[in-house]
Amino acid sequence: MSNENNQSKPTPPVAAAAAERGHRRLWDLTRGERLRYGAAVASMTLGVMLTLIVPVVWLGAIDAIAGQLGAPGGDGPAATSPQSQDAQGPDRQGGDAQGGDAQGRDAQGRDAQGRDARGQGVQGLSGNRSQPVEAWFADLAAERGLRNTLLIAAGLGVLLTVLAGACHYLRGRWSAQSAERIVRRLRERLYGHLSELPCRELERLDTGDLVQRCTSDVETVKTFLSVQVVEIGRAALLLLCVLPLLVWLHPLMAAVSLALFPFIIALAVVFFRRIKTAFQAADEAEARMTSVLQENLTGIRVVRAFARQEFEQDKFAAANAEHRDLTARLIRLLGDYWAVSDGLCFMQLGAVFLTGGWLMSRGALSLGEFVAFQVLVTMVIWPVRQLGRLLTDSGKAVVSLGRLEEVLRIPEEDDGTQGQVAPPSVPLHGELELAGLGFAFEAQDEPVLDDVSLRVEPGQTLALLGPPGSGKSVLIQLLLRLYDGYAGSIRLDGRELSTLPRKDVRAQIGAVLAEPFLYSRTIADNVRVGWADAPEDALHQATSSAAIHEAVVGFRDGYETLVGERGVTLSGGQRQRLALARALLKDPAILVLDDALSAVDTHTEAHILEALRARRGRRTTIIISHRLSSVVHADQIVVLERGRVVQAGTHAELTAREGPYERLWRIQGALEATIGETA
Amino acid sequence: MSQVLTLTDEHDDEPQEGVDWALWRRLLQYTRPYRRDVRLLMLGALGAAATEVAFPLLTRVLVDDVAAGTAVDFVGYGLRYAALIALMVASVWLFIYVGGRLRTHIGHDIRRDGFENLQRLSFSYFDRRPVGWLMARMTADCDRLTMILAWGVLDIVWGTALTLGIAAAMLAMNVGLGLLVLAVVPVLAWVSLRFQKRLLLTSRNIRGMNSRITAAYNEHVMGVRTSKIFVREQHDLARFGELTAAMQAASVRNAVLAALYLPLVMTLGSVAAGLALAQGGFSAVAGSISVGTLVAFVTYAGKFFEPVQELAAVFAELQMAQAAAERIVGLVEAEPEIVDGPDVRAAAARGDVHAPMSGALEFRDVCFAYETGEPVLEHFDLVVQPGETIALVGATGGGKSTIVNLLCRFYEPTSGEILIDGVDYRRHGLHWLHAQLGIVSQVPHLFRGTITDNIRYGRLDAGDDEVREAARLAGADDVIAALPDGFDAEVGEGGARLSTGARQLVSFARAILARPRLVVLDEATSSVDTETEERIQAGLEHVLADRTSFVIAHRLSTVRSADRILVIDGGRMLEVGSHAELMARRGRYHALYTRQSLRDVSRVEGAWPV
C-alpha cells in the first residue's frame, strides 16, 4: 500500500555531490566486512565443488560394480577384464599427462568404440571408457576387492559431504555475520541521522513513511545481503562448476542436459517481472483490509454509539472479499507458473533420462555416468530455477537502497555556530534580549514574527499572550534553535544565538510543549529524560513541584509503571505534568512553558504556579498561556498579535490602560460578578 | 478459553509440548464448507508423491533393460516418462490452485467471524486488549493459521505419502537393503524436529525484536523534538544500539543454526546413499538384486530428506502456533457480556418497533465495579425528566464517565437497574438505545475519509445539504471552509489531519445529524475557542430542545446553566442542584469554583446550553 505513497513523496532536493556522498555512505557501510564476505564466497565455492564431486565418486563405484558384473560373461574389451585394464593403463596416463587434448581424442575414440560395442549386454553398462575416475576405481577393485572399494567409495561420499557441509556452515555463518553487522550499522546510522535532521525537514516528511523506510526497506536490503546474494551466487556457481564437469564427463550428454536451462531461467525472469502487478494488487488489497479493520477497532466506541455495526460489517466484508479474491488470483497465477516450470524441469530430466538410456544402450555411456548425469542435473536444476525469481526479487533491494539513500541524503543540522569557534559552554544566567526579531517560513511568505523587541533579566518571568497564530510558539522554536534564519537579533547573556552551538543552547533551556511527548518507558525513565542520573529525591522533588508525584505513587507500580499502550493511559493533564517534571528536573537556566498546563485543572495549576514561583529570581521563566491565572504574576506580560508586539508591561500597567489585555481582564471581572451574584 | 491475558508481546506464543489436536480440529471446522477442495488438495499431494516415487522405478526398469542387452523400446519409455510429467504437472497445478483457494477462503471466513464478533463484544473486552493486539490476531495470526491449515495439510499428506511410498518401494525391491537404508530415517526425523523447533523459536525471537525496532523508530520520529530539546540524541542512539545489537545476535544465531542443520541432514543423506551403494553394490554383484535396483536404491536414499524435513517443519509449527490458534479461537468464540435478552431478540425478529425514546431516565440503586473489583459507583440514584440537562462535575476518576457509560449501556450495572421510559433498559434492544444516542467525547474519533463521510456517519442516508446544515449548527462550517478541499477534505487516519478542536466540531456535527433523543457531551468543547463555543451553544440550543442530555465538564461556563448539576466524587453523588442553589450552599461545588480566583479567560463567556 505504502509503495505508491512512498514513490509520490517529494524527494528533498539535493545537490549531486550530496547524492554521491549518499552512495559512498552505503558502500562505506560494508567496510570491514568485505574480507569476511569474500571468505564466505570462497567457502561457498569450495563447498559447491565438493558437493559436485560426490556423484562422480558414485559414478566410479557404480561402474566398478557394473564392470564386475560384466567380467564373467565379458568377451569384448570390457573395462574390468584384466586385459582391458592393462590396455587402459597407458590411455589413462595419457589422459592425465596431456589434459584436454587427450580428452578430446578420448571422446572421439569413445564414440567409435561405443558403436563397436553396441549390443554387448552388460558391457553396455560399463562402457568402453577410460575416464580416470573409472579407471581409478577399477584399479582399486582389482587390488582390494570390490567390497573394500565400495566401502571406500561410500566413505569418500560421506567425507566429501561432511567437508562440503563444513563449507556450507562457514559460508552461512560468515555471510550472516557480515550481513547482520552491515544492517546493524545501517539501522543505527538511520536512527542517528533522523535525530540530527532539522525540524523543518522533519515536518515535511511523513512519519509512517520514514518508519517504513527504516524498517521494511532495511529488511529488504538485509534479505538481499544475507539471502539473495548468497543464493544467486550459489546457483551461479553451481551452474559454472557443473558445466565443465558435465562436458568433461560427456560433451553430448552435457549439451542435452543443459538444453532447457535457458528457457527455465527466462521463463522465471519474465514471469516474476510480469506478476509484480498481481503481487502489488494483493498487497494493496491487504493493506486496505487492514486499514478498515484498524479504523473500526480504534473507532469502536463511535461505531457502537451510532449503532453502525451493520454498516461496518458490510465495509469489512467488501475489503475482506477483495483481499481474498486478489490473493487467490495471485496464487492461481503462481500455480500456473510452477506447474509449467516444473514441467520444463522434468522435461529436462526426461531428456537426460532418455538420451542417457539410449547412449548407454549403445555403449557410449557407462551406467555410472548415466546415474551421475541424473544426479548432477537434479542437483543444479532446482537452485537454477530459483535464480529467475531471485534476480527479480533482488531488484527490490535496489529500489529500497535508493529509498534509504534518499533519507540519508537529507542534510543534517550543523552545529549552528556558522563556522565560528564555539565558545566554551558556560552555564547561562538566563538573560534574554530580542531586538527587531523577524521570521518567515519562506522568504515570500508573510512574516510570522515582525520586529519583536523585548528584554528579560535573569530570573524574571515573561508571559506571552496572544491568539493562535500570533507567533508565540515560533518564537520558542527559534529560541531552541529548532528553526534557523531569523532577522534581527536574539541574545542570550549578550551573545548572539546564531553563533552558539545548538546543543549547548538546548541544554540550557527546558521546554514543555502543549502536547508533550512521552516515551513508552517507565514513568521514572520519562522524567529522567531531563537528567539521566538524577538521584531519587531530586526526581521526587521535580514530580512534587509538577503536582504529579501523588498520582504516580497511586499507580500499582509507582515510578516503574510503564507509560503507553502496554502500561497506564495517562490523561492529558497528567502527561503535561510529567513533561513539566521532566523540564524541572533538568533545572535549566530558562524554563519555557508553551501552553503547557492547558489540560491541567485550575486547582492543580495553582499548586504548580506556586511551586514555579519558588524559582523566581533564580531562573528565567517564559510562560505562554491562554489563562490569565497563569500570567498575572509575571514580571512582564507581552501581548502578541500577528507576529507583532501590541502590548507589553506588568499586570498592573496593562490593566490600567485600554487594550486587549484590559479587555480580557474585564470579561474576567464580569464573571466574578456573576459568581458573586449567584452566591 | 482462558480469559487471562498477558499483554507482553504480540509474538508471545510459547512452544507447547505435544500437539493439541482438539484445538486444531476446532479450526478445521473452517474447512467444512470446502470439503471438496480439501479432497482435491489431498489428491494433488498424493499425485505428486506418487510421481516422485515412480521416477526412480522407471529408471530401474530402463537400466535393467539396457543391462539385459535386448532391444530397448525408447518410444515406450518416452511415453511413460511423459505420462509421469503430465501427472506431476497436473498435481502441482492442482494443489497450488486448490491450496491457494482454501487458504484465502478460510482466512476470509475466520476474519469475517472474528470481525462480526468484535462488533458484538462489550467494551470490557476492548479495555483489556489494545488495538494493536487485536490487529495482530486478525492479521498475522490469522494468516499463519490459514497457512498451516492449507499448506500444512498438504505437506502432511505429501510428506507422509512420499515417505511411505519410498519405504514401500524399497522394501518391495529388497527387504534387507530397504531396512538398512530406512534405519537412517528415524535419526533424520529426530534431528529435523529438534532443529525445526529451535529455528522457529529463534525466528520468533527475531520477529519480536523486529517489532520492537519498528516501535523504536516510530517513537524516535514522533519524539524527535523532545530528543532535541533535551539533547538526548546520543543517549537515545546508545539505547537503540542495545536493541540492534540484540537483533544482530539473534539473527546470526538463527542463521548459524540453519547453516548447521543442512550439513547434518546432507550428511545423513550421504550415509544412507553410501549404505545403499556399498551393500547394494555387493548384493548386485552377488546377483541378489539387479543393477537397476541398485540405482533405484541410491536415488531413493537421497530422497527422504525433503519430505521428512517438511513433516518436521509442520509439526514444529503446529506446536508453535498453538498459542496463536487458541487466541484466534478465543476471539471468534468470546461471548459478549452485554447482549440482548432472548425476549428482546424474539421481538426484534418479529419486527416489533419500539416507540422513540421520550427521554425519561432513572438510575435505581446502581452499583458498578470494573473487573478489578474496585467499586467505581455505589448506590447511585437519579431520576431525570425528559428534556432535562444534567451536568456532572467532580475530580477525574470520581465516576462521572462511568455514569455516562452505564447510561449508554456500554457497561451494565453490577447491581441495581437503569430505566428508560420507565422500563429496565435491558428490556429494550441495544440497537434501539444506541440508535437514539448522540455522543461527543473529549478526544473524538474520526474515520479515514472526507469531512462529509464523517458527518454522514451520524445518519447514513442524509443528503449533502443536511450534512452542511449539521456542520453549520455545530459551528464547524468556518473551520471546514478554511480547509483546502472544504467538505471533501480528507481527515486522515483517526482524523489526525485536523486539530483537536476541529475534530470536536466535526464530531459535534455528526452527533447533530443523528438527531439523537439522548445526548452525552463528555468534555466535548474543551479544545475549541470561546467564539466557536458560543456558536456551538447557539446551534445546540436549537437542535437539542426537549432532548435529555448529560454534560461532563470541568469548566464552569459549560455547566452553569444545566438544569441540575451533580457533584460526583469517589463514586458517590455529593451535591445536587442548580448552579444558584449549589453556590448558595457553599459546599463542594462552591469550593470547586471559588478557590480559584481567576479563571480561564479565553473561554469564560457564554454557557451551555443557555
Tab-separated table of N, CA and C in Angstrom, chain B residues 393-482:
chain	number	residue	atom	x	y	z
B	393	VAL	N	-20.041	17.177	37.509
B	393	VAL	CA	-18.744	17.775	37.774
B	393	VAL	C	-18.056	16.989	38.880
B	394	GLY	N	-16.760	17.195	38.997
B	394	GLY	CA	-16.010	16.496	40.026
B	394	GLY	C	-14.659	16.066	39.494
B	395	ALA	N	-13.839	15.553	40.389
B	395	ALA	CA	-12.470	15.208	40.024
B	395	ALA	C	-12.438	14.040	39.046
B	396	THR	N	-11.344	13.956	38.302
B	396	THR	CA	-11.140	12.844	37.380
B	396	THR	C	-11.135	11.538	38.170
B	397	GLY	N	-11.766	10.518	37.633
B	397	GLY	CA	-11.765	9.233	38.305
B	397	GLY	C	-12.832	9.130	39.381
B	398	GLY	N	-13.655	10.160	39.486
B	398	GLY	CA	-14.677	10.144	40.535
B	398	GLY	C	-15.901	9.344	40.166
B	399	GLY	N	-16.055	9.023	38.881
B	399	GLY	CA	-17.186	8.207	38.483
B	399	GLY	C	-18.106	8.858	37.457
B	400	LYS	N	-17.740	10.068	36.997
B	400	LYS	CA	-18.607	10.765	36.031
B	400	LYS	C	-18.759	9.968	34.737
B	401	SER	N	-17.603	9.540	34.194
B	401	SER	CA	-17.652	8.819	32.925
B	401	SER	C	-18.365	7.481	33.084
B	402	THR	N	-18.217	6.888	34.260
B	402	THR	CA	-18.883	5.608	34.500
B	402	THR	C	-20.396	5.765	34.394
B	403	ILE	N	-20.913	6.844	34.972
B	403	ILE	CA	-22.359	7.070	34.917
B	403	ILE	C	-22.823	7.138	33.466
B	404	VAL	N	-22.053	7.883	32.681
B	404	VAL	CA	-22.417	8.044	31.272
B	404	VAL	C	-22.284	6.720	30.515
B	405	ASN	N	-21.213	5.985	30.800
B	405	ASN	CA	-21.017	4.694	30.130
B	405	ASN	C	-22.125	3.702	30.479
B	406	LEU	N	-22.572	3.758	31.711
B	406	LEU	CA	-23.665	2.881	32.108
B	406	LEU	C	-24.942	3.299	31.404
B	407	LEU	N	-25.150	4.597	31.351
B	407	LEU	CA	-26.344	5.124	30.697
B	407	LEU	C	-26.393	4.681	29.235
B	408	CYS	N	-25.253	4.689	28.572
B	408	CYS	CA	-25.190	4.286	27.166
B	408	CYS	C	-25.175	2.765	27.026
B	409	ARG	N	-25.184	2.094	28.110
B	409	ARG	CA	-25.134	0.623	28.174
B	409	ARG	C	-23.883	0.068	27.509
B	410	PHE	N	-22.808	0.825	27.625
B	410	PHE	CA	-21.519	0.271	27.210
B	410	PHE	C	-21.051	-0.685	28.291
B	411	TYR	N	-21.498	-0.421	29.480
B	411	TYR	CA	-21.334	-1.359	30.592
B	411	TYR	C	-22.706	-1.488	31.234
B	412	GLU	N	-22.902	-2.573	31.980
B	412	GLU	CA	-24.167	-2.716	32.690
B	412	GLU	C	-23.902	-2.657	34.182
B	413	PRO	N	-24.880	-2.185	34.949
B	413	PRO	CA	-24.670	-2.079	36.398
B	413	PRO	C	-24.346	-3.444	37.001
B	414	THR	N	-23.458	-3.435	37.995
B	414	THR	CA	-23.178	-4.667	38.716
B	414	THR	C	-24.409	-5.074	39.526
B	415	SER	N	-25.069	-4.075	40.090
B	415	SER	CA	-26.370	-4.323	40.721
B	415	SER	C	-27.218	-3.078	40.544
B	416	GLY	N	-28.512	-3.214	40.802
B	416	GLY	CA	-29.419	-2.107	40.561
B	416	GLY	C	-29.857	-2.090	39.114
B	417	GLU	N	-30.698	-1.105	38.773
B	417	GLU	CA	-31.141	-1.072	37.381
B	417	GLU	C	-31.275	0.353	36.877
B	418	ILE	N	-31.237	0.462	35.565
B	418	ILE	CA	-31.409	1.753	34.914
B	418	ILE	C	-32.656	1.656	34.045
B	419	LEU	N	-33.565	2.614	34.232
B	419	LEU	CA	-34.817	2.571	33.491
B	419	LEU	C	-34.859	3.670	32.451
B	420	ILE	N	-35.278	3.310	31.277
B	420	ILE	CA	-35.515	4.309	30.238
B	420	ILE	C	-36.995	4.243	29.890
B	421	ASP	N	-37.636	5.386	29.918
B	421	ASP	CA	-39.084	5.450	29.702
B	421	ASP	C	-39.803	4.457	30.618
B	422	GLY	N	-39.300	4.326	31.833
B	422	GLY	CA	-39.973	3.521	32.842
B	422	GLY	C	-39.707	2.031	32.758
B	423	VAL	N	-38.882	1.588	31.829
B	423	VAL	CA	-38.632	0.148	31.676
B	423	VAL	C	-37.135	-0.103	31.852
B	424	ASP	N	-36.770	-1.167	32.530
B	424	ASP	CA	-35.367	-1.557	32.648
B	424	ASP	C	-34.767	-1.604	31.244
B	425	TYR	N	-33.645	-0.880	31.075
B	425	TYR	CA	-33.162	-0.741	29.689
B	425	TYR	C	-32.641	-2.034	29.092
B	426	ARG	N	-32.485	-3.058	29.909
B	426	ARG	CA	-32.089	-4.352	29.349
B	426	ARG	C	-33.242	-4.994	28.590
B	427	ARG	N	-34.441	-4.433	28.807
B	427	ARG	CA	-35.577	-4.989	28.069
B	427	ARG	C	-35.823	-4.244	26.759
B	428	HIS	N	-35.060	-3.146	26.553
B	428	HIS	CA	-35.031	-2.552	25.217
B	428	HIS	C	-33.859	-3.188	24.475
B	429	GLY	N	-33.863	-3.074	23.185
B	429	GLY	CA	-32.710	-3.597	22.442
B	429	GLY	C	-31.533	-2.651	22.546
B	430	LEU	N	-30.344	-3.210	22.436
B	430	LEU	CA	-29.124	-2.390	22.417
B	430	LEU	C	-29.157	-1.423	21.229
B	431	HIS	N	-29.584	-1.970	20.104
B	431	HIS	CA	-29.600	-1.170	18.893
B	431	HIS	C	-30.556	0.003	19.034
B	432	TRP	N	-31.691	-0.274	19.665
B	432	TRP	CA	-32.695	0.779	19.866
B	432	TRP	C	-32.087	1.942	20.650
B	433	LEU	N	-31.365	1.603	21.702
B	433	LEU	CA	-30.772	2.647	22.542
B	433	LEU	C	-29.688	3.407	21.772
B	434	HIS	N	-28.797	2.652	21.164
B	434	HIS	CA	-27.659	3.300	20.523
B	434	HIS	C	-28.071	4.132	19.321
B	435	ALA	N	-29.139	3.712	18.671
B	435	ALA	CA	-29.583	4.455	17.502
B	435	ALA	C	-30.141	5.822	17.899
B	436	GLN	N	-30.465	6.012	19.175
B	436	GLN	CA	-31.047	7.283	19.589
B	436	GLN	C	-30.088	8.111	20.422
B	437	LEU	N	-28.834	7.700	20.368
B	437	LEU	CA	-27.825	8.300	21.208
B	437	LEU	C	-26.953	9.256	20.395
B	438	GLY	N	-26.564	10.353	20.993
B	438	GLY	CA	-25.579	11.217	20.355
B	438	GLY	C	-24.481	11.494	21.360
B	439	ILE	N	-23.257	11.077	21.036
B	439	ILE	CA	-22.154	11.240	21.982
B	439	ILE	C	-21.059	12.078	21.352
B	440	VAL	N	-20.559	13.037	22.085
B	440	VAL	CA	-19.368	13.751	21.660
B	440	VAL	C	-18.384	13.663	22.813
B	441	SER	N	-17.199	13.160	22.501
B	441	SER	CA	-16.259	12.969	23.593
B	441	SER	C	-15.094	13.935	23.477
B	442	GLN	N	-14.307	13.975	24.535
B	442	GLN	CA	-13.192	14.917	24.604
B	442	GLN	C	-12.181	14.660	23.495
B	443	VAL	N	-11.899	13.390	23.270
B	443	VAL	CA	-10.966	13.033	22.198
B	443	VAL	C	-11.771	12.303	21.137
B	444	PRO	N	-12.428	13.054	20.271
B	444	PRO	CA	-13.345	12.393	19.343
B	444	PRO	C	-12.583	11.617	18.281
B	445	HIS	N	-13.138	10.520	17.891
B	445	HIS	CA	-12.509	9.711	16.844
B	445	HIS	C	-13.203	9.971	15.519
B	446	LEU	N	-12.424	10.278	14.520
B	446	LEU	CA	-12.977	10.364	13.168
B	446	LEU	C	-12.401	9.211	12.355
B	447	PHE	N	-13.138	8.835	11.320
B	447	PHE	CA	-12.672	7.753	10.467
B	447	PHE	C	-11.943	8.336	9.266
B	448	ARG	N	-11.048	7.551	8.715
B	448	ARG	CA	-10.378	7.965	7.487
B	448	ARG	C	-11.452	8.236	6.434
B	449	GLY	N	-11.296	9.305	5.704
B	449	GLY	CA	-12.301	9.667	4.709
B	449	GLY	C	-12.473	11.171	4.716
B	450	THR	N	-13.496	11.648	4.028
B	450	THR	CA	-13.676	13.091	3.957
B	450	THR	C	-14.487	13.583	5.155
B	451	ILE	N	-14.547	14.911	5.284
B	451	ILE	CA	-15.374	15.530	6.328
B	451	ILE	C	-16.819	15.089	6.152
B	452	THR	N	-17.292	15.134	4.897
B	452	THR	CA	-18.684	14.746	4.624
B	452	THR	C	-18.937	13.313	5.077
B	453	ASP	N	-18.030	12.405	4.719
B	453	ASP	CA	-18.184	10.997	5.138
B	453	ASP	C	-18.351	10.918	6.643
B	454	ASN	N	-17.552	11.672	7.344
B	454	ASN	CA	-17.548	11.576	8.792
B	454	ASN	C	-18.817	12.140	9.413
B	455	ILE	N	-19.287	13.248	8.883
B	455	ILE	CA	-20.521	13.805	9.440
B	455	ILE	C	-21.687	12.869	9.119
B	456	ARG	N	-21.655	12.346	7.896
B	456	ARG	CA	-22.759	11.480	7.471
B	456	ARG	C	-22.821	10.178	8.272
B	457	TYR	N	-21.743	9.858	8.948
B	457	TYR	CA	-21.753	8.656	9.792
B	457	TYR	C	-22.890	8.737	10.804
B	458	GLY	N	-23.290	9.962	11.156
B	458	GLY	CA	-24.395	10.152	12.098
B	458	GLY	C	-25.721	9.663	11.540
B	459	ARG	N	-25.931	9.893	10.249
B	459	ARG	CA	-27.154	9.376	9.595
B	459	ARG	C	-26.797	9.088	8.153
B	460	LEU	N	-26.730	7.794	7.818
B	460	LEU	CA	-26.135	7.393	6.546
B	460	LEU	C	-26.908	7.893	5.339
B	461	ASP	N	-28.221	8.098	5.510
B	461	ASP	CA	-28.996	8.488	4.324
B	461	ASP	C	-29.173	10.002	4.236
B	462	ALA	N	-28.419	10.759	5.029
B	462	ALA	CA	-28.572	12.213	4.996
B	462	ALA	C	-28.039	12.774	3.688
B	463	GLY	N	-28.732	13.781	3.167
B	463	GLY	CA	-28.297	14.438	1.936
B	463	GLY	C	-27.176	15.415	2.212
B	464	ASP	N	-26.557	15.913	1.125
B	464	ASP	CA	-25.435	16.828	1.295
B	464	ASP	C	-25.835	18.095	2.038
B	465	ASP	N	-27.040	18.602	1.740
B	465	ASP	CA	-27.423	19.848	2.406
B	465	ASP	C	-27.701	19.618	3.883
B	466	GLU	N	-28.173	18.424	4.221
B	466	GLU	CA	-28.377	18.126	5.643
B	466	GLU	C	-27.033	18.069	6.368
B	467	VAL	N	-26.022	17.498	5.669
B	467	VAL	CA	-24.684	17.436	6.244
B	467	VAL	C	-24.171	18.853	6.486
B	468	ARG	N	-24.383	19.713	5.500
B	468	ARG	CA	-23.918	21.091	5.624
B	468	ARG	C	-24.638	21.834	6.748
B	469	GLU	N	-25.937	21.578	6.833
B	469	GLU	CA	-26.730	22.222	7.877
B	469	GLU	C	-26.225	21.788	9.262
B	470	ALA	N	-25.953	20.488	9.394
B	470	ALA	CA	-25.441	19.991	10.680
B	470	ALA	C	-24.105	20.651	11.007
B	471	ALA	N	-23.259	20.797	9.993
B	471	ALA	CA	-21.965	21.425	10.202
B	471	ALA	C	-22.157	22.879	10.648
B	472	ARG	N	-23.153	23.531	10.036
B	472	ARG	CA	-23.399	24.929	10.386
B	472	ARG	C	-23.847	25.029	11.846
B	473	LEU	N	-24.785	24.147	12.212
B	473	LEU	CA	-25.292	24.164	13.582
B	473	LEU	C	-24.180	23.874	14.589
B	474	ALA	N	-23.227	23.041	14.174
B	474	ALA	CA	-22.143	22.692	15.088
B	474	ALA	C	-21.071	23.767	15.116
B	475	GLY	N	-21.259	24.811	14.285
B	475	GLY	CA	-20.251	25.881	14.247
B	475	GLY	C	-18.989	25.421	13.550
B	476	ALA	N	-19.126	24.371	12.732
B	476	ALA	CA	-17.938	23.795	12.102
B	476	ALA	C	-17.714	24.347	10.708
B	477	ASP	N	-18.689	25.123	10.176
B	477	ASP	CA	-18.602	25.481	8.758
B	477	ASP	C	-17.392	26.362	8.439
B	478	ASP	N	-17.047	27.261	9.366
B	478	ASP	CA	-15.897	28.136	9.100
B	478	ASP	C	-14.605	27.329	9.040
B	479	VAL	N	-14.471	26.452	10.017
B	479	VAL	CA	-13.267	25.625	10.068
B	479	VAL	C	-13.165	24.784	8.794
B	480	ILE	N	-14.299	24.231	8.383
B	480	ILE	CA	-14.295	23.377	7.194
B	480	ILE	C	-13.990	24.197	5.951
B	481	ALA	N	-14.584	25.390	5.878
B	481	ALA	CA	-14.361	26.237	4.706
B	481	ALA	C	-12.888	26.602	4.574
B	482	ALA	N	-12.198	26.664	5.717
B	482	ALA	CA	-10.781	27.052	5.684
B	482	ALA	C	-9.891	25.921	5.170
